[in-house]
Short mmCIF file of C-alpha atoms in Angstrom, two decimals:
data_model
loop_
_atom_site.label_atom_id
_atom_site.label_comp_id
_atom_site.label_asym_id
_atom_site.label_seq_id
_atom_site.Cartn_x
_atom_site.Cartn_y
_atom_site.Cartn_z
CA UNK M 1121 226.29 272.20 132.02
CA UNK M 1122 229.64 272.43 130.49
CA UNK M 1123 229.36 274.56 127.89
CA UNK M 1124 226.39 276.85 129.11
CA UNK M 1125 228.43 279.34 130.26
CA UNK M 1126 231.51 280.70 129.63
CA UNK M 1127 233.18 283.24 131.89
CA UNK M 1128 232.91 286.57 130.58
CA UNK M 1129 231.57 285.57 127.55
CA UNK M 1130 227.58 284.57 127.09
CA UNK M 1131 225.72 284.35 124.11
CA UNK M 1132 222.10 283.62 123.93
CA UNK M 1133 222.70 279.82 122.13
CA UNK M 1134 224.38 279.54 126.31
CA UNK M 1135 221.59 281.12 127.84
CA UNK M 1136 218.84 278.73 125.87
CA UNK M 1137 221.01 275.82 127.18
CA UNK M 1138 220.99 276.90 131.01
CA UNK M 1139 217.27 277.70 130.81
CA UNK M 1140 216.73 274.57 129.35
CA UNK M 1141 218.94 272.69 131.71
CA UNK M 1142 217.28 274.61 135.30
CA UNK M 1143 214.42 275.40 134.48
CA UNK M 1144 212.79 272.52 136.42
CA UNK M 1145 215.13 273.14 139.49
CA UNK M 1146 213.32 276.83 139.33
CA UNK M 1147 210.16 276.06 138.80
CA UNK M 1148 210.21 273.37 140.76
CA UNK M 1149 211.22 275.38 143.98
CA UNK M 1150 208.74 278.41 143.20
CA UNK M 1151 205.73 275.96 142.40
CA UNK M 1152 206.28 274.11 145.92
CA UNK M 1153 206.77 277.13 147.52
CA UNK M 1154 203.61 279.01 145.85
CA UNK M 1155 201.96 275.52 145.10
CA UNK M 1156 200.06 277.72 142.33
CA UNK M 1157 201.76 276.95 138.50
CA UNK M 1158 200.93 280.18 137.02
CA UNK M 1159 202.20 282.00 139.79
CA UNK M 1160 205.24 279.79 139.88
CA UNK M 1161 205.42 280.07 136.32
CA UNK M 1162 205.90 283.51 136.20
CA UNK M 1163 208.23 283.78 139.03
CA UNK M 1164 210.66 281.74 137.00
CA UNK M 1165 210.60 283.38 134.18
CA UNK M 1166 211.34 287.09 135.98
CA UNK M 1167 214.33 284.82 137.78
CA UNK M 1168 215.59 283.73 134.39
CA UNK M 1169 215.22 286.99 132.80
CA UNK M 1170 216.97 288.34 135.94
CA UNK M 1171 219.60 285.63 135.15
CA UNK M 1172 219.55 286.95 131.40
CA UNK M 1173 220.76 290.78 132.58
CA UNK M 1174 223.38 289.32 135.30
CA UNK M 1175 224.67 286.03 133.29
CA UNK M 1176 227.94 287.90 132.45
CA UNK M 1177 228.86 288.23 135.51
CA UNK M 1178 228.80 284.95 137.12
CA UNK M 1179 231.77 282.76 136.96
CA UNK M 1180 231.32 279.06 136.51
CA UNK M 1181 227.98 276.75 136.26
CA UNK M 1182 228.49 275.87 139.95
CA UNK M 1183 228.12 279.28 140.30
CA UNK M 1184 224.69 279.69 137.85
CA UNK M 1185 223.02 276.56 140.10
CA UNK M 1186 224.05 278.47 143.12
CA UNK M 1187 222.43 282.14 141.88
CA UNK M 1188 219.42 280.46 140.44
CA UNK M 1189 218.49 278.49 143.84
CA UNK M 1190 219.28 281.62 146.28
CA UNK M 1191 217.12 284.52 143.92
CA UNK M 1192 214.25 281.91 143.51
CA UNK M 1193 213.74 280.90 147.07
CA UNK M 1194 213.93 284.68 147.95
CA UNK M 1195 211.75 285.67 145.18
CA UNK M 1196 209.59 283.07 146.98
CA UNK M 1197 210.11 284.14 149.90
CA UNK M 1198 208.96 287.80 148.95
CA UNK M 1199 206.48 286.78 146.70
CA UNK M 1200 204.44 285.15 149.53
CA UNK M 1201 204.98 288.18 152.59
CA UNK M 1202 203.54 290.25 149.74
CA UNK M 1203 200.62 288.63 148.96
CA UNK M 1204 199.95 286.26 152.62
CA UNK M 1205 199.54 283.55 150.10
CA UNK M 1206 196.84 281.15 151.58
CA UNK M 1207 197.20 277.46 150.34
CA UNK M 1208 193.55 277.68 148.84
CA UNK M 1209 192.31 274.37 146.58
CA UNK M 1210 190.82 276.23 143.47
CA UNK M 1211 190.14 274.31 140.37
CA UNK M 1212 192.81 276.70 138.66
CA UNK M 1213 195.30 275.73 141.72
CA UNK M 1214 195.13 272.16 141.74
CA UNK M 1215 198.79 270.66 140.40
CA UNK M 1216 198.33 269.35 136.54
CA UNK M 1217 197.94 265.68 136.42
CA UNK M 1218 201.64 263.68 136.05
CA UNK M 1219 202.36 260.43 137.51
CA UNK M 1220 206.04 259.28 137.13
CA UNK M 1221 206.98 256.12 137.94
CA UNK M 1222 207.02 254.69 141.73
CA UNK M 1223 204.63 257.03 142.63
CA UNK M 1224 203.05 255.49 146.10
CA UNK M 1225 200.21 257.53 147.13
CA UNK M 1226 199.54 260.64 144.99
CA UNK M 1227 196.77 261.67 147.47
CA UNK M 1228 199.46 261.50 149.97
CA UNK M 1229 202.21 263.51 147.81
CA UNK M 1230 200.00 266.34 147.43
CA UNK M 1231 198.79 266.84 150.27
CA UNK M 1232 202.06 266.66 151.72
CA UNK M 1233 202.88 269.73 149.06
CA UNK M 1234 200.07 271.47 150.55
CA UNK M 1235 201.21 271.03 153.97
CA UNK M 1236 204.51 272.41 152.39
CA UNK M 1237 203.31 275.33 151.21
CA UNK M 1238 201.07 276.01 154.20
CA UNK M 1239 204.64 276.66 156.48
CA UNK M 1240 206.13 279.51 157.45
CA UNK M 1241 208.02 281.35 154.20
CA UNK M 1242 211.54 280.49 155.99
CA UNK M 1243 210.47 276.99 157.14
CA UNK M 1244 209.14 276.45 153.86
CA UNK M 1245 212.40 277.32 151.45
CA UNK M 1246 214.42 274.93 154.27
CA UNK M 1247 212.24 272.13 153.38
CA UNK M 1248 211.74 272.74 149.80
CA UNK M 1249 216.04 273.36 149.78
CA UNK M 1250 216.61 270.18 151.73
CA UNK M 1251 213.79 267.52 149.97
CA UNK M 1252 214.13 269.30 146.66
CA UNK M 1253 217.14 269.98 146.10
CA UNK M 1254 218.85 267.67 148.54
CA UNK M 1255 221.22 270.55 150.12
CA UNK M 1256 222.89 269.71 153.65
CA UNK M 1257 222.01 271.93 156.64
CA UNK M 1258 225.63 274.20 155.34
CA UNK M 1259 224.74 274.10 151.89
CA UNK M 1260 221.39 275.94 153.15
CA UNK M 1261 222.96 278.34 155.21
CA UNK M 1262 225.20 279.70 152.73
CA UNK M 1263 222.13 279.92 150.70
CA UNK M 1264 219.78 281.48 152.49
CA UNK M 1265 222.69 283.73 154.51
CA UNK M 1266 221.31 281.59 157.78
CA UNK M 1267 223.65 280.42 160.42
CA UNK M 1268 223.59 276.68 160.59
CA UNK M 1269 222.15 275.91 163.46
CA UNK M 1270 219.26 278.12 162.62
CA UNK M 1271 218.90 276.18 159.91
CA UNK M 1272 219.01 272.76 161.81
CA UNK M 1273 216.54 273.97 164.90
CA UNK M 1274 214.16 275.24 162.21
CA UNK M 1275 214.16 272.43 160.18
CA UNK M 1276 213.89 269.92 162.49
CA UNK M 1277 210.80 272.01 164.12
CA UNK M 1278 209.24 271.95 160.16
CA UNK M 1279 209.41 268.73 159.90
CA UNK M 1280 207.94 268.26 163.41
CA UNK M 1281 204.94 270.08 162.45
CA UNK M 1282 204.75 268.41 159.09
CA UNK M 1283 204.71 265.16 160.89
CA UNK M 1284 201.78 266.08 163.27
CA UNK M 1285 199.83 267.48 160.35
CA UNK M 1286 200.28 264.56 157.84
CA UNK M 1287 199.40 262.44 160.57
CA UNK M 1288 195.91 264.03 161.52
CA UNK M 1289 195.29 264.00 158.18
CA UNK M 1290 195.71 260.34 157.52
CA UNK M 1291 193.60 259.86 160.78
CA UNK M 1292 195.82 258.64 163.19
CA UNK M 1293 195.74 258.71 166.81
CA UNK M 1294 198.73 259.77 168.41
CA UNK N 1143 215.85 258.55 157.66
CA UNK N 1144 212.29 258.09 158.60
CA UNK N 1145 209.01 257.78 156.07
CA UNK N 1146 208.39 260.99 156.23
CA UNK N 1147 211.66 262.54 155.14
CA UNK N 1148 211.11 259.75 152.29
CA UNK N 1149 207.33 260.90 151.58
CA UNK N 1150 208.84 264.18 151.26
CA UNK N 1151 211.48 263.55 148.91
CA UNK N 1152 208.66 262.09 146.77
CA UNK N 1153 206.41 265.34 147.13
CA UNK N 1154 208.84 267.41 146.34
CA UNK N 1155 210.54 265.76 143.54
CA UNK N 1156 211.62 268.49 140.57
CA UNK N 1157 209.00 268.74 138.16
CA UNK N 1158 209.22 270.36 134.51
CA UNK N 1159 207.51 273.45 133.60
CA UNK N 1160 204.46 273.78 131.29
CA UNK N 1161 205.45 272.71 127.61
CA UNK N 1162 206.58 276.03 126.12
CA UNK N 1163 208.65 277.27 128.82
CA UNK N 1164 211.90 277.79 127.64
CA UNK N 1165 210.54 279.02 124.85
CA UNK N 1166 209.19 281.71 126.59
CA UNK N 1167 211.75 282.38 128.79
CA UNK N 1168 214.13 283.07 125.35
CA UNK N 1169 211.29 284.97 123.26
CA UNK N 1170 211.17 287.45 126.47
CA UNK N 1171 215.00 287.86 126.91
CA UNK N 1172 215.18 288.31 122.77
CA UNK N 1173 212.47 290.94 123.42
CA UNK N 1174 214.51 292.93 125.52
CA UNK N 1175 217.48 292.94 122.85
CA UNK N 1176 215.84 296.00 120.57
CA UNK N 1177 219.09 295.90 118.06
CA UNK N 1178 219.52 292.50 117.45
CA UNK N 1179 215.12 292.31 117.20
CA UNK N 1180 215.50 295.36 114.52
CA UNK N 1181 218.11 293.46 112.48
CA UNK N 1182 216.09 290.16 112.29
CA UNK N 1183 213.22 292.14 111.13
CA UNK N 1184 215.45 294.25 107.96
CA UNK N 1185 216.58 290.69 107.36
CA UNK N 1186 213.34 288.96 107.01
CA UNK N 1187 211.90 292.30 105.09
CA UNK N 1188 214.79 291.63 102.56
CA UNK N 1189 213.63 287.59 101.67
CA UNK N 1190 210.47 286.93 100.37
CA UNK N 1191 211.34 283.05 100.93
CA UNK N 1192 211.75 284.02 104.85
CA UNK N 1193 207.78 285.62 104.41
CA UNK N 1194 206.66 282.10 102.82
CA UNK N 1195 208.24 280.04 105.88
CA UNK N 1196 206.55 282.34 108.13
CA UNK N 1197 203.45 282.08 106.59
CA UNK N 1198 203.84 278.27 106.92
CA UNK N 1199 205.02 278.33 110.13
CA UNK N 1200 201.63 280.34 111.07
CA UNK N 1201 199.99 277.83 109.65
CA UNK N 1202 201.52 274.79 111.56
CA UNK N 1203 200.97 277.28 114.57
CA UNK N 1204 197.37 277.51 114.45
CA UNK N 1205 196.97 273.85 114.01
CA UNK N 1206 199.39 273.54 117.27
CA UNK N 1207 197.26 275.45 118.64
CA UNK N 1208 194.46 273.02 118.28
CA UNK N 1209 196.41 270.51 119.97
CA UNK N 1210 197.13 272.62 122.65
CA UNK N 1211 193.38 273.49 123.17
CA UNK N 1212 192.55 270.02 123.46
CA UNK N 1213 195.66 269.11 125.73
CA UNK N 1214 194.03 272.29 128.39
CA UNK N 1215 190.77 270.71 127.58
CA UNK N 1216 192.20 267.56 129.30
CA UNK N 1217 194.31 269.18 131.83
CA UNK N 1218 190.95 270.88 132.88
CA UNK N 1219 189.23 267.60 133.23
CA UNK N 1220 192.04 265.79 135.31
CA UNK N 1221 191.60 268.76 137.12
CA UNK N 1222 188.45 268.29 137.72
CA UNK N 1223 188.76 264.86 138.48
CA UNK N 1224 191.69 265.33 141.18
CA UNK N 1225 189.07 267.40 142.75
CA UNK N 1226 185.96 265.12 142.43
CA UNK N 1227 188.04 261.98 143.90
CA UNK N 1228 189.50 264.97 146.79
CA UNK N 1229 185.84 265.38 147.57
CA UNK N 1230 184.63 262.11 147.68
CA UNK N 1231 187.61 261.07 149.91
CA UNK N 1232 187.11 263.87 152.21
CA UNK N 1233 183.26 262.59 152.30
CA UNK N 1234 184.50 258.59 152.50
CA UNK N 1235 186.65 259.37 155.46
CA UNK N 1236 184.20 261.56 157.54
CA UNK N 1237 181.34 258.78 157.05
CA UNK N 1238 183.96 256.33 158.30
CA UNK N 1239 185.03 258.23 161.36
CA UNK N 1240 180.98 258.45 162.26
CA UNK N 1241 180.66 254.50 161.17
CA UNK N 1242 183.75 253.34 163.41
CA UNK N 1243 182.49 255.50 166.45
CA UNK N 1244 179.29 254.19 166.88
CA UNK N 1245 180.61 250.90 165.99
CA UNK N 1246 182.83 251.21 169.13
CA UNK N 1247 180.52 252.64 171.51
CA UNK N 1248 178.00 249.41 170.45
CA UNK N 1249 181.29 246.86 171.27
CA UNK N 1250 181.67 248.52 174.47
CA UNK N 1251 179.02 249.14 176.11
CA UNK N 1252 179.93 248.87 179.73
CA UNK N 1253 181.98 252.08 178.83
CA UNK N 1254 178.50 254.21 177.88
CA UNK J 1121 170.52 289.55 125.67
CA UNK J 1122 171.20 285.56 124.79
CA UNK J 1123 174.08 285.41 126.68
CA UNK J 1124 172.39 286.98 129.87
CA UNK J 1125 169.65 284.57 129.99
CA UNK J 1126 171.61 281.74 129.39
CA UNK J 1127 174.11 282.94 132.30
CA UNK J 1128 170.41 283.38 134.46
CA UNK J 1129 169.94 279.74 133.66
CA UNK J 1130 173.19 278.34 134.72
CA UNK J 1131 172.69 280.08 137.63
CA UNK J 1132 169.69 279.03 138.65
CA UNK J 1133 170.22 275.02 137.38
CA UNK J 1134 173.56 275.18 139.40
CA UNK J 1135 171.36 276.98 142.31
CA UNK J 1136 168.59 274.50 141.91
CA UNK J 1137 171.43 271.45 141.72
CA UNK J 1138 172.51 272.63 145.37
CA UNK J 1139 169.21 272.96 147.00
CA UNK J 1140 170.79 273.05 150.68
CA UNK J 1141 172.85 276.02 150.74
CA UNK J 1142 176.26 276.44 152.10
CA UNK J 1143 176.36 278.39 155.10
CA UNK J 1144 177.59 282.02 153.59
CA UNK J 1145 180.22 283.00 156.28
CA UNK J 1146 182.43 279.76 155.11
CA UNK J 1147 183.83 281.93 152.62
CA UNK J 1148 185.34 284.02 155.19
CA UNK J 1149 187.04 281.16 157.04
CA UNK J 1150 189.52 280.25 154.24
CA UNK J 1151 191.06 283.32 154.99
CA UNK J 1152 191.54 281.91 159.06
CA UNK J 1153 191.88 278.63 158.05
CA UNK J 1154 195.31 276.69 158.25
CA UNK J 1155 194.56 274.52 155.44
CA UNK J 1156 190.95 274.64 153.24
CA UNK J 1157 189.38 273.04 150.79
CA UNK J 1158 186.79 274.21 148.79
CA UNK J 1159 185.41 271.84 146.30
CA UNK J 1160 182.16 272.98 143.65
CA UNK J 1161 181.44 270.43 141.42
CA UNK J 1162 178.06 270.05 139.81
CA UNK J 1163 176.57 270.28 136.05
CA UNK J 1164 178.48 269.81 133.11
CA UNK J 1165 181.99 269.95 135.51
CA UNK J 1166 180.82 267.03 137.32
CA UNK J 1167 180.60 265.38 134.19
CA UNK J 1168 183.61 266.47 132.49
CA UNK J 1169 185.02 264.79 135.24
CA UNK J 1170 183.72 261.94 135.06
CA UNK J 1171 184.71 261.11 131.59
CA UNK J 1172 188.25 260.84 132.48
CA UNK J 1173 188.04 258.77 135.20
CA UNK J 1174 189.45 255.24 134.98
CA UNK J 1175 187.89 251.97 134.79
CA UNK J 1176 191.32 250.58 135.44
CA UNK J 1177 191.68 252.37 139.30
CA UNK J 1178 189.50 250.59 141.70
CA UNK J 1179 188.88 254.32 143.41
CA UNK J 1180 187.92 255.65 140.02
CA UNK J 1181 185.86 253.21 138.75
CA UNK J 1182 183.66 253.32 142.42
CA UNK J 1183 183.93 257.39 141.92
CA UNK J 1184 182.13 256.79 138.53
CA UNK J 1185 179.36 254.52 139.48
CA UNK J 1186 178.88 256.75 142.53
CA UNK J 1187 178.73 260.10 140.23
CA UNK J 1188 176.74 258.61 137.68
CA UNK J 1189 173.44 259.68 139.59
CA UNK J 1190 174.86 262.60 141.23
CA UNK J 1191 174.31 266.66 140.32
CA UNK J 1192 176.40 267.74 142.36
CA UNK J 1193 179.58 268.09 145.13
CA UNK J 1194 179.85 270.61 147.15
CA UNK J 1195 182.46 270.37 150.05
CA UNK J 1196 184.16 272.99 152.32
CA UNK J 1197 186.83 271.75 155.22
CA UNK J 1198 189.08 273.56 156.87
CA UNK J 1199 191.65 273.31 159.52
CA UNK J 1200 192.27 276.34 162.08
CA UNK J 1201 195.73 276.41 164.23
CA UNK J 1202 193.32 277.21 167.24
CA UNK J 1203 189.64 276.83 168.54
CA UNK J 1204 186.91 278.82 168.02
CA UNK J 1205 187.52 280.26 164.48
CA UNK J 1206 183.93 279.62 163.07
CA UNK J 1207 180.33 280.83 164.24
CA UNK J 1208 178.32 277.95 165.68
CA UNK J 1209 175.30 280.00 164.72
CA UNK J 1210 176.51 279.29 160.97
CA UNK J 1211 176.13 275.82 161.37
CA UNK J 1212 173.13 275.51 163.54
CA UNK J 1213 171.58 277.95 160.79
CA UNK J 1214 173.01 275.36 158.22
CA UNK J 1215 171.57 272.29 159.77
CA UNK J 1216 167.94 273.93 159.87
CA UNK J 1217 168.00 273.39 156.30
CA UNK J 1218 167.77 269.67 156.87
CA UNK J 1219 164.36 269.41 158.21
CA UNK J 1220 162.06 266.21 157.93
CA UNK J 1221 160.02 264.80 156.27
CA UNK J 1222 162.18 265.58 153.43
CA UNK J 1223 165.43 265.11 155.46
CA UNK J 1224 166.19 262.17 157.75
CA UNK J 1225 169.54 262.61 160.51
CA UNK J 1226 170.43 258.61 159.87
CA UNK J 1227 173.86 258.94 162.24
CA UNK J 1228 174.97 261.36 164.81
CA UNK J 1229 177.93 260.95 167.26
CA UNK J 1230 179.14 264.12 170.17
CA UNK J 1231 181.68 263.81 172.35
CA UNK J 1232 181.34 266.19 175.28
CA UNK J 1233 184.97 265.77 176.18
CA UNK J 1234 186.58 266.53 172.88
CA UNK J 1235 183.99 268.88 171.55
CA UNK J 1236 183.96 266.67 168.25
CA UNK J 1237 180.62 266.23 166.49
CA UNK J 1238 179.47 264.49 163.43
CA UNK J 1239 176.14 264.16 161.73
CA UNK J 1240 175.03 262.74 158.74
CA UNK J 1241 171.56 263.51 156.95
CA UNK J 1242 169.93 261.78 153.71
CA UNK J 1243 167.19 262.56 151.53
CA UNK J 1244 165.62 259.79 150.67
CA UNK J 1245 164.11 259.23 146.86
CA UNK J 1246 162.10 256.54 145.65
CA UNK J 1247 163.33 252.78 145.41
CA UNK J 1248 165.15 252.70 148.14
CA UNK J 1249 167.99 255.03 146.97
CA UNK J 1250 169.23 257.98 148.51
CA UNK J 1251 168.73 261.43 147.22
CA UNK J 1252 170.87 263.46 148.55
CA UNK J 1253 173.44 263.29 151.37
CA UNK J 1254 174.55 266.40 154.03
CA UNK J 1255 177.54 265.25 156.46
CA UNK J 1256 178.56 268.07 159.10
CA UNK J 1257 181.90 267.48 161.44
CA UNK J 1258 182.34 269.91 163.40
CA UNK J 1259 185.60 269.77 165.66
CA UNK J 1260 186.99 272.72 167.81
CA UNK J 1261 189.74 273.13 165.36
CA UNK J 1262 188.36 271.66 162.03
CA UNK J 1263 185.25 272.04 160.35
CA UNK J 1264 183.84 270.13 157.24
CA UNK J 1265 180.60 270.46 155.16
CA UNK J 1266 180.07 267.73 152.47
CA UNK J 1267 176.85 268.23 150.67
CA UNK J 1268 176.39 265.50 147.64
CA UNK J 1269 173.15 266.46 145.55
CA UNK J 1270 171.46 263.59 143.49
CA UNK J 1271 170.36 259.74 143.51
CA UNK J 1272 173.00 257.92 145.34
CA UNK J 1273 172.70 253.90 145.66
CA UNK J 1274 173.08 252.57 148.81
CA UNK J 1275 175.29 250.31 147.37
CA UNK J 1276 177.54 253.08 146.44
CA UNK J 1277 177.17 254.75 149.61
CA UNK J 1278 179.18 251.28 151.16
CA UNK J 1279 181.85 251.92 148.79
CA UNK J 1280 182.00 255.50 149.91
CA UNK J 1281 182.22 254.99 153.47
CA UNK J 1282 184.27 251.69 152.79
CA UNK J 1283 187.72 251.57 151.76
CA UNK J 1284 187.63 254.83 148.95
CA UNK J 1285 190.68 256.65 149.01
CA UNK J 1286 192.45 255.63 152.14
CA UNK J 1287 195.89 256.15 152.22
CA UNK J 1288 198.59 253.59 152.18
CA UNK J 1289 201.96 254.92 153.34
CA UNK J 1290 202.26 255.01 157.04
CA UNK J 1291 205.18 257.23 159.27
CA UNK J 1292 206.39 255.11 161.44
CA UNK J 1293 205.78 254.68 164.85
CA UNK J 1294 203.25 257.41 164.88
CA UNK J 1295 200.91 255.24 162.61
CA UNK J 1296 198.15 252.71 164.24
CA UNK J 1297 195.57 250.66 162.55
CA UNK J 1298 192.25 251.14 163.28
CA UNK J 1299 192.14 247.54 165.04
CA UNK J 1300 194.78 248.52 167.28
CA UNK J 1301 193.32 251.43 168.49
CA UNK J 1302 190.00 253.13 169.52
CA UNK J 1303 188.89 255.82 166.98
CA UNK J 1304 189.65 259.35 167.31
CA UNK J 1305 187.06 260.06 170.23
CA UNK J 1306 187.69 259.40 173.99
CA UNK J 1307 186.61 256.63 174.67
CA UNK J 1308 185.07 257.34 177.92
CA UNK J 1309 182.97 260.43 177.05
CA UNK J 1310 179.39 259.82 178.51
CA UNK J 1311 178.41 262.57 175.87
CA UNK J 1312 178.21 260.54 173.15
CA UNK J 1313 174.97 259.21 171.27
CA UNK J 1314 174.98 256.85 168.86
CA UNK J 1315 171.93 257.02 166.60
#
């Protein structure tokens, strides 16, 4: 995103590029946190428009990625103790149909994003920070404004209970 | 790394938004800029060529908008689908588990 | 006026489609529930669905044979993070439904032990075929209702319990095949009775 923003100085041809250029990071993160897709829809827009008011004062595109990724997980994160989001399957809910390529087991995937969103809010933005966006356990600190080996124990007891859940699902005896 | 960091990786690759996105996300933050809104509008007043593009522009909207009927039409039946072929796996694997335990108590009988 | 009756109708063809009726305190569990699903398929949705279902995937093209007779899918299952989270009395009332002649219980296993039971029931139809299929598993931290509505083949009903849908990836060491291992249930549980 080299020319997306310019310190000091944003115009809105800027602000269409970084929208363009994050806008599946965002949506990405709320829609595996919320696993709805209007819901997450909406929560990225209100983070970009958020974005929109506070664009002139952040400094580089390092900077943007870094905003964007801490206000969505908390808006996440606050979105969900608000409403006690329960992962429900409705016919409105169910992720739109996309298969990329190297796609293994799409039962699988999904249900391992509904065993995602079925975590605890905090347990939930560590995974979705760590598998989605690939950040390292300091990267996710500085994020989230967690000390890192809060954010090592707690992953490493998400992924624990991910593990016992996708394997009861698939049937296996431990 | 183990499978299940991998699986997740998978699961939680980045996906794009619904088509239109961006779109929406610039018509809102024009919305909130009243002065620049106000101008556009004096401007367009001023050209009656701009009112014939617009006009033509509703035009290719509406038949858009066909498309994009049809395209939710779709996405509702994939929907669907993903749900039917939930269901009938859900239903598969509980008939199994019944199948495979009687078919373990009958090898085994000592055990009953 | 129209539009009320024909909202009375859909109502009572989608009523009429379920016949056995789910028990009416599952709604409440999502809300307890870990993890739910609640699928309603039947009517026109059941067919809609059907249309775009592949000839090309060996699941979907055995999902579309099997739905071709069907009216409709009903399933609730749900997951609680401890025991005890739905009324007994619920189910009990749910199985009464299922009464001969009209209903058969084809396969039943308990296990006193882990408290895990599973039951199937059919309604048979003429020919041969099935017409209509209840399974109830009932686990002290899991509960699942599958109630399929319509002609179902026995055929079909091989390809059902067969190899539809069965995941592939495994997780390592925590993965066993079915041949290396006993199913689920304890093995030594006098308390079970296969039917």
């Amino acid at each position: 995103m080299p020319e997306a923003v310019k310190a000091g100085t944003v115009d809105r041809i800027d602000f269409a590029e970084v929208v363009r250029e994050h806008q599946a990071m965002v949506f990405s993160i709320a829609y595996h946190f919320l696993h709805d897709r209007p819901a997450a829809e909406e929560l990225a827009q209100d983070v970009f428009l958020q974005l929109y008011r506070n664009l002139g004062g952040l400094e580089s595109p390092e900077h943007v990625t870094h905003w964007l990724r801490r206000v969505t997980a908390n808006r996440c994160i606050d979105v969900c103790r608000r409403r006690k989001l329960m992962p429900r399957i409705g016919l409105d809910q169910i992720p739109e149909p996309s298969s990329p390529a190297g796609v293994a087991d799409p039962l699988l995937e999904r249900r391992l994003r509904q065993l995602v969103a079925s975590l605890p809010e905090k347990w939930r933005a560590l995974v979705i920070l760590r598998y989605q966006e690939d950040l390292d356990n300091e990267e996710i600190a500085a994020l989230l404004e967690m000390p890192v080996g809060t954010v090592k124990s707690q992953l490493s007891r998400a992924l624990d209970l991910l593990r016992e859940k996708a394997s009861r699902f698939l049937g296996e005896v431990e | 790394m183990n499978r299940l960091e991998d699986a997740l990786r998978g699961a939680l690759r980045r996906e794009e938004p619904p088509a239109g996105f961006a779109g929406r996300v610039l018509a809102a933050a024009q919305g909130r800029d009243q002065q620049r809104a106000v101008s556009r509008w004096w401007f367009f007043r001023q050209s009656p060529r701009l009112r014939w593009a617009a006009a033509f522009a509703a035009v290719v909207l509406l038949a858009g908008g066909g498309i994009e009927y049809r395209h939710q039409q779709r996405a509702k039946a994939e929907r669907a689908k993903d749900q039917l072929m939930l269901a009938l796996r859900i239903t598969g694997s509980k008939l199994r588990l019944v199948q495979e335990r009687i078919r373990w108590i009958e090898e085994a009988p000592m055990e009953r | 006026m129209r539009i009320a009756i024909v909202f009375l109708a859909g109502m009572l063809a989608s009523a009429s489609a379920q016949e056995i009726k789910m028990p009416p305190g599952l709604e409440r569990l999502g809300a307890k529930a870990e993890e739910s699903v609640d699928v309603t398929l039947d009517g026109p949705l059941l067919q809609f669905a059907s249309r775009v279902l592949s000839d090309k995937d060996p699941d979907e093209a055995r999902a579309k044979k099997i739905v071709a007779g069907l009216k409709g899918i009903y399933v609730r299952s749900f997951e609680f993070a401890k025991e005890g989270e739905y009324n007994q009395a619920e189910i009990d009332a749910f199985r009464a439904q299922l009464q001969p002649p009209t209903w058969s219980r084809v396969a039943g296993v308990k296990s006193s032990r882990g408290g895990e039971n599973a039951e199937v029931y059919f309604k048979m139809a003429t020919g041969g075929d099935i017409g209509g299929l209840v399974v109830i598993a009932a686990e002290p931290k899991e509960l699942t209702i599958v109630n399929i509505v319509g002609t179902i083949k026995p055929e079909d009903l091989a390809d059902l319990s067969g190899e539809f849908g069965i995941p592939k990836l495994d997780f390592g060491a925590r993965r066993q095949t079915s041949k290396q291992t006993p199913p689920p249930a304890p093995p030594k549980s006098k308390g079970k009775e296969p039917e």
